[in-house]
Amino acid sequence: MDFHLGPTLGYAMWGDFKPEGGGPSTSLKSNRVYGANFGLDVPFKGNWAFNAGLRYLWAKAEPDVSGGESIDVNPWVLTAGVSYKF
């Protein structure tokens, strides 16, 4: 079993924000995303392995126009899968 722990660096490309009740849509800036992740790989049956990870991200959605408010978007992301090494 192998554990991994480390930083995450990414880039968020947001689409346009459209309010639910109607109103004008707002274009959002793309920006960097930072985070931390922890996971494990559990080998089984030769070259096969089970993978799982938990990641926390710090991101901000900012309007493309000045004077608008930004929104912090800080999700927890849980992943699980199976891999084959060749």
mmCIF file with all atom_site columns, C-alpha atoms in Angstrom:
data_model
loop_
_atom_site.group_PDB
_atom_site.id
_atom_site.type_symbol
_atom_site.label_atom_id
_atom_site.label_alt_id
_atom_site.label_comp_id
_atom_site.label_asym_id
_atom_site.label_entity_id
_atom_site.label_seq_id
_atom_site.pdbx_PDB_ins_code
_atom_site.Cartn_x
_atom_site.Cartn_y
_atom_site.Cartn_z
_atom_site.occupancy
_atom_site.B_iso_or_equiv
_atom_site.pdbx_formal_charge
_atom_site.auth_seq_id
_atom_site.auth_comp_id
_atom_site.auth_asym_id
_atom_site.auth_atom_id
_atom_site.pdbx_PDB_model_num
ATOM 1  C CA . MET A 1 1  ? 0.000   0.000  0.000   1.00 0.00 ? 1  MET A CA 1
ATOM 2  C CA . ASP A 1 2  ? 1.342   3.436  -0.940  1.00 0.00 ? 2  ASP A CA 1
ATOM 3  C CA . PHE A 1 3  ? 0.186   6.736  0.602   1.00 0.00 ? 3  PHE A CA 1
ATOM 4  C CA . HIS A 1 4  ? 0.610   10.127 -1.015  1.00 0.00 ? 4  HIS A CA 1
ATOM 5  C CA . LEU A 1 5  ? 0.275   13.620 0.428   1.00 0.00 ? 5  LEU A CA 1
ATOM 6  C CA . GLY A 1 6  ? 1.073   16.874 -1.278  1.00 0.00 ? 6  GLY A CA 1
ATOM 7  C CA . PRO A 1 7  ? 0.094   20.226 -2.735  1.00 0.00 ? 7  PRO A CA 1
ATOM 8  C CA . THR A 1 8  ? -2.191  20.851 -5.683  1.00 0.00 ? 8  THR A CA 1
ATOM 9  C CA . LEU A 1 9  ? -1.819  23.671 -8.183  1.00 0.00 ? 9  LEU A CA 1
ATOM 10 C CA . GLY A 1 10 ? -4.369  24.164 -10.914 1.00 0.00 ? 10 GLY A CA 1
ATOM 11 C CA . TYR A 1 11 ? -6.146  26.694 -13.078 1.00 0.00 ? 11 TYR A CA 1
ATOM 12 C CA . ALA A 1 12 ? -9.915  27.335 -13.021 1.00 0.00 ? 12 ALA A CA 1
ATOM 13 C CA . MET A 1 13 ? -11.626 28.456 -16.202 1.00 0.00 ? 13 MET A CA 1
ATOM 14 C CA . TRP A 1 14 ? -15.051 29.635 -15.111 1.00 0.00 ? 14 TRP A CA 1
ATOM 15 C CA . GLY A 1 15 ? -17.963 30.057 -17.482 1.00 0.00 ? 15 GLY A CA 1
ATOM 16 C CA . ASP A 1 16 ? -20.596 32.796 -17.340 1.00 0.00 ? 16 ASP A CA 1
ATOM 17 C CA . PHE A 1 17 ? -22.651 33.121 -14.143 1.00 0.00 ? 17 PHE A CA 1
ATOM 18 C CA . LYS A 1 18 ? -26.420 33.255 -14.791 1.00 0.00 ? 18 LYS A CA 1
ATOM 19 C CA . PRO A 1 19 ? -28.631 34.078 -11.774 1.00 0.00 ? 19 PRO A CA 1
ATOM 20 C CA . GLU A 1 20 ? -31.517 31.628 -11.142 1.00 0.00 ? 20 GLU A CA 1
ATOM 21 C CA . GLY A 1 21 ? -34.192 34.311 -10.937 1.00 0.00 ? 21 GLY A CA 1
ATOM 22 C CA . GLY A 1 22 ? -33.153 35.856 -14.246 1.00 0.00 ? 22 GLY A CA 1
ATOM 23 C CA . GLY A 1 23 ? -31.129 38.987 -14.693 1.00 0.00 ? 23 GLY A CA 1
ATOM 24 C CA . PRO A 1 24 ? -27.958 39.672 -16.630 1.00 0.00 ? 24 PRO A CA 1
ATOM 25 C CA . SER A 1 25 ? -25.219 37.057 -16.826 1.00 0.00 ? 25 SER A CA 1
ATOM 26 C CA . THR A 1 26 ? -21.725 37.902 -15.567 1.00 0.00 ? 26 THR A CA 1
ATOM 27 C CA . SER A 1 27 ? -18.442 36.790 -17.105 1.00 0.00 ? 27 SER A CA 1
ATOM 28 C CA . LEU A 1 28 ? -15.963 35.383 -14.551 1.00 0.00 ? 28 LEU A CA 1
ATOM 29 C CA . LYS A 1 29 ? -12.150 35.636 -14.582 1.00 0.00 ? 29 LYS A CA 1
ATOM 30 C CA . SER A 1 30 ? -10.041 32.504 -14.887 1.00 0.00 ? 30 SER A CA 1
ATOM 31 C CA . ASN A 1 31 ? -7.553  32.140 -12.039 1.00 0.00 ? 31 ASN A CA 1
ATOM 32 C CA . ARG A 1 32 ? -5.168  29.858 -10.141 1.00 0.00 ? 32 ARG A CA 1
ATOM 33 C CA . VAL A 1 33 ? -6.428  27.228 -7.701  1.00 0.00 ? 33 VAL A CA 1
ATOM 34 C CA . TYR A 1 34 ? -4.420  25.899 -4.770  1.00 0.00 ? 34 TYR A CA 1
ATOM 35 C CA . GLY A 1 35 ? -5.069  22.840 -2.678  1.00 0.00 ? 35 GLY A CA 1
ATOM 36 C CA . ALA A 1 36 ? -3.836  19.895 -0.674  1.00 0.00 ? 36 ALA A CA 1
ATOM 37 C CA . ASN A 1 37 ? -4.417  16.216 -1.348  1.00 0.00 ? 37 ASN A CA 1
ATOM 38 C CA . PHE A 1 38 ? -4.060  12.893 0.404   1.00 0.00 ? 38 PHE A CA 1
ATOM 39 C CA . GLY A 1 39 ? -4.583  9.457  -1.088  1.00 0.00 ? 39 GLY A CA 1
ATOM 40 C CA . LEU A 1 40 ? -3.606  5.835  -1.264  1.00 0.00 ? 40 LEU A CA 1
ATOM 41 C CA . ASP A 1 41 ? -2.891  3.137  -3.839  1.00 0.00 ? 41 ASP A CA 1
ATOM 42 C CA . VAL A 1 42 ? -3.617  -0.486 -2.892  1.00 0.00 ? 42 VAL A CA 1
ATOM 43 C CA . PRO A 1 43 ? -2.185  -3.052 -5.318  1.00 0.00 ? 43 PRO A CA 1
ATOM 44 C CA . PHE A 1 44 ? -4.067  -6.280 -5.995  1.00 0.00 ? 44 PHE A CA 1
ATOM 45 C CA . LYS A 1 45 ? -3.907  -9.049 -8.596  1.00 0.00 ? 45 LYS A CA 1
ATOM 46 C CA . GLY A 1 46 ? -0.628  -8.316 -10.408 1.00 0.00 ? 46 GLY A CA 1
ATOM 47 C CA . ASN A 1 47 ? -0.552  -4.912 -12.120 1.00 0.00 ? 47 ASN A CA 1
ATOM 48 C CA . TRP A 1 48 ? -3.975  -3.773 -10.906 1.00 0.00 ? 48 TRP A CA 1
ATOM 49 C CA . ALA A 1 49 ? -4.463  -1.270 -8.063  1.00 0.00 ? 49 ALA A CA 1
ATOM 50 C CA . PHE A 1 50 ? -7.297  0.471  -6.230  1.00 0.00 ? 50 PHE A CA 1
ATOM 51 C CA . ASN A 1 51 ? -6.807  4.258  -5.889  1.00 0.00 ? 51 ASN A CA 1
ATOM 52 C CA . ALA A 1 52 ? -8.567  6.709  -3.576  1.00 0.00 ? 52 ALA A CA 1
ATOM 53 C CA . GLY A 1 53 ? -7.914  10.321 -2.712  1.00 0.00 ? 53 GLY A CA 1
ATOM 54 C CA . LEU A 1 54 ? -9.274  13.317 -0.856  1.00 0.00 ? 54 LEU A CA 1
ATOM 55 C CA . ARG A 1 55 ? -8.466  16.848 -2.025  1.00 0.00 ? 55 ARG A CA 1
ATOM 56 C CA . TYR A 1 56 ? -9.364  20.291 -0.655  1.00 0.00 ? 56 TYR A CA 1
ATOM 57 C CA . LEU A 1 57 ? -9.202  23.273 -3.019  1.00 0.00 ? 57 LEU A CA 1
ATOM 58 C CA . TRP A 1 58 ? -8.993  27.031 -2.431  1.00 0.00 ? 58 TRP A CA 1
ATOM 59 C CA . ALA A 1 59 ? -10.487 28.857 -5.391  1.00 0.00 ? 59 ALA A CA 1
ATOM 60 C CA . LYS A 1 60 ? -12.131 32.210 -5.985  1.00 0.00 ? 60 LYS A CA 1
ATOM 61 C CA . ALA A 1 61 ? -14.707 33.164 -8.613  1.00 0.00 ? 61 ALA A CA 1
ATOM 62 C CA . GLU A 1 62 ? -14.228 36.835 -9.495  1.00 0.00 ? 62 GLU A CA 1
ATOM 63 C CA . PRO A 1 63 ? -16.269 38.875 -11.979 1.00 0.00 ? 63 PRO A CA 1
ATOM 64 C CA . ASP A 1 64 ? -14.494 40.110 -15.091 1.00 0.00 ? 64 ASP A CA 1
ATOM 65 C CA . VAL A 1 65 ? -15.690 43.669 -14.354 1.00 0.00 ? 65 VAL A CA 1
ATOM 66 C CA . SER A 1 66 ? -14.408 45.939 -11.588 1.00 0.00 ? 66 SER A CA 1
ATOM 67 C CA . GLY A 1 67 ? -16.555 46.574 -8.546  1.00 0.00 ? 67 GLY A CA 1
ATOM 68 C CA . GLY A 1 68 ? -18.164 43.128 -8.461  1.00 0.00 ? 68 GLY A CA 1
ATOM 69 C CA . GLU A 1 69 ? -18.018 40.768 -5.497  1.00 0.00 ? 69 GLU A CA 1
ATOM 70 C CA . SER A 1 70 ? -15.961 37.588 -5.537  1.00 0.00 ? 70 SER A CA 1
ATOM 71 C CA . ILE A 1 71 ? -17.137 34.214 -4.218  1.00 0.00 ? 71 ILE A CA 1
ATOM 72 C CA . ASP A 1 72 ? -14.889 31.718 -2.441  1.00 0.00 ? 72 ASP A CA 1
ATOM 73 C CA . VAL A 1 73 ? -15.288 28.224 -3.893  1.00 0.00 ? 73 VAL A CA 1
ATOM 74 C CA . ASN A 1 74 ? -13.620 25.702 -1.558  1.00 0.00 ? 74 ASN A CA 1
ATOM 75 C CA . PRO A 1 75 ? -14.767 22.165 -2.368  1.00 0.00 ? 75 PRO A CA 1
ATOM 76 C CA . TRP A 1 76 ? -13.726 18.822 -0.925  1.00 0.00 ? 76 TRP A CA 1
ATOM 77 C CA . VAL A 1 77 ? -13.165 16.368 -3.804  1.00 0.00 ? 77 VAL A CA 1
ATOM 78 C CA . LEU A 1 78 ? -13.282 12.614 -3.163  1.00 0.00 ? 78 LEU A CA 1
ATOM 79 C CA . THR A 1 79 ? -12.001 10.291 -5.888  1.00 0.00 ? 79 THR A CA 1
ATOM 80 C CA . ALA A 1 80 ? -11.845 6.507  -6.216  1.00 0.00 ? 80 ALA A CA 1
ATOM 81 C CA . GLY A 1 81 ? -10.823 4.273  -9.076  1.00 0.00 ? 81 GLY A CA 1
ATOM 82 C CA . VAL A 1 82 ? -8.961  1.288  -10.400 1.00 0.00 ? 82 VAL A CA 1
ATOM 83 C CA . SER A 1 83 ? -5.712  1.506  -12.356 1.00 0.00 ? 83 SER A CA 1
ATOM 84 C CA . TYR A 1 84 ? -3.594  -0.858 -14.433 1.00 0.00 ? 84 TYR A CA 1
ATOM 85 C CA . LYS A 1 85 ? 0.167   -0.363 -14.676 1.00 0.00 ? 85 LYS A CA 1
ATOM 86 C CA . PHE A 1 86 ? 1.891   -1.549 -17.829 1.00 0.00 ? 86 PHE A CA 1
#
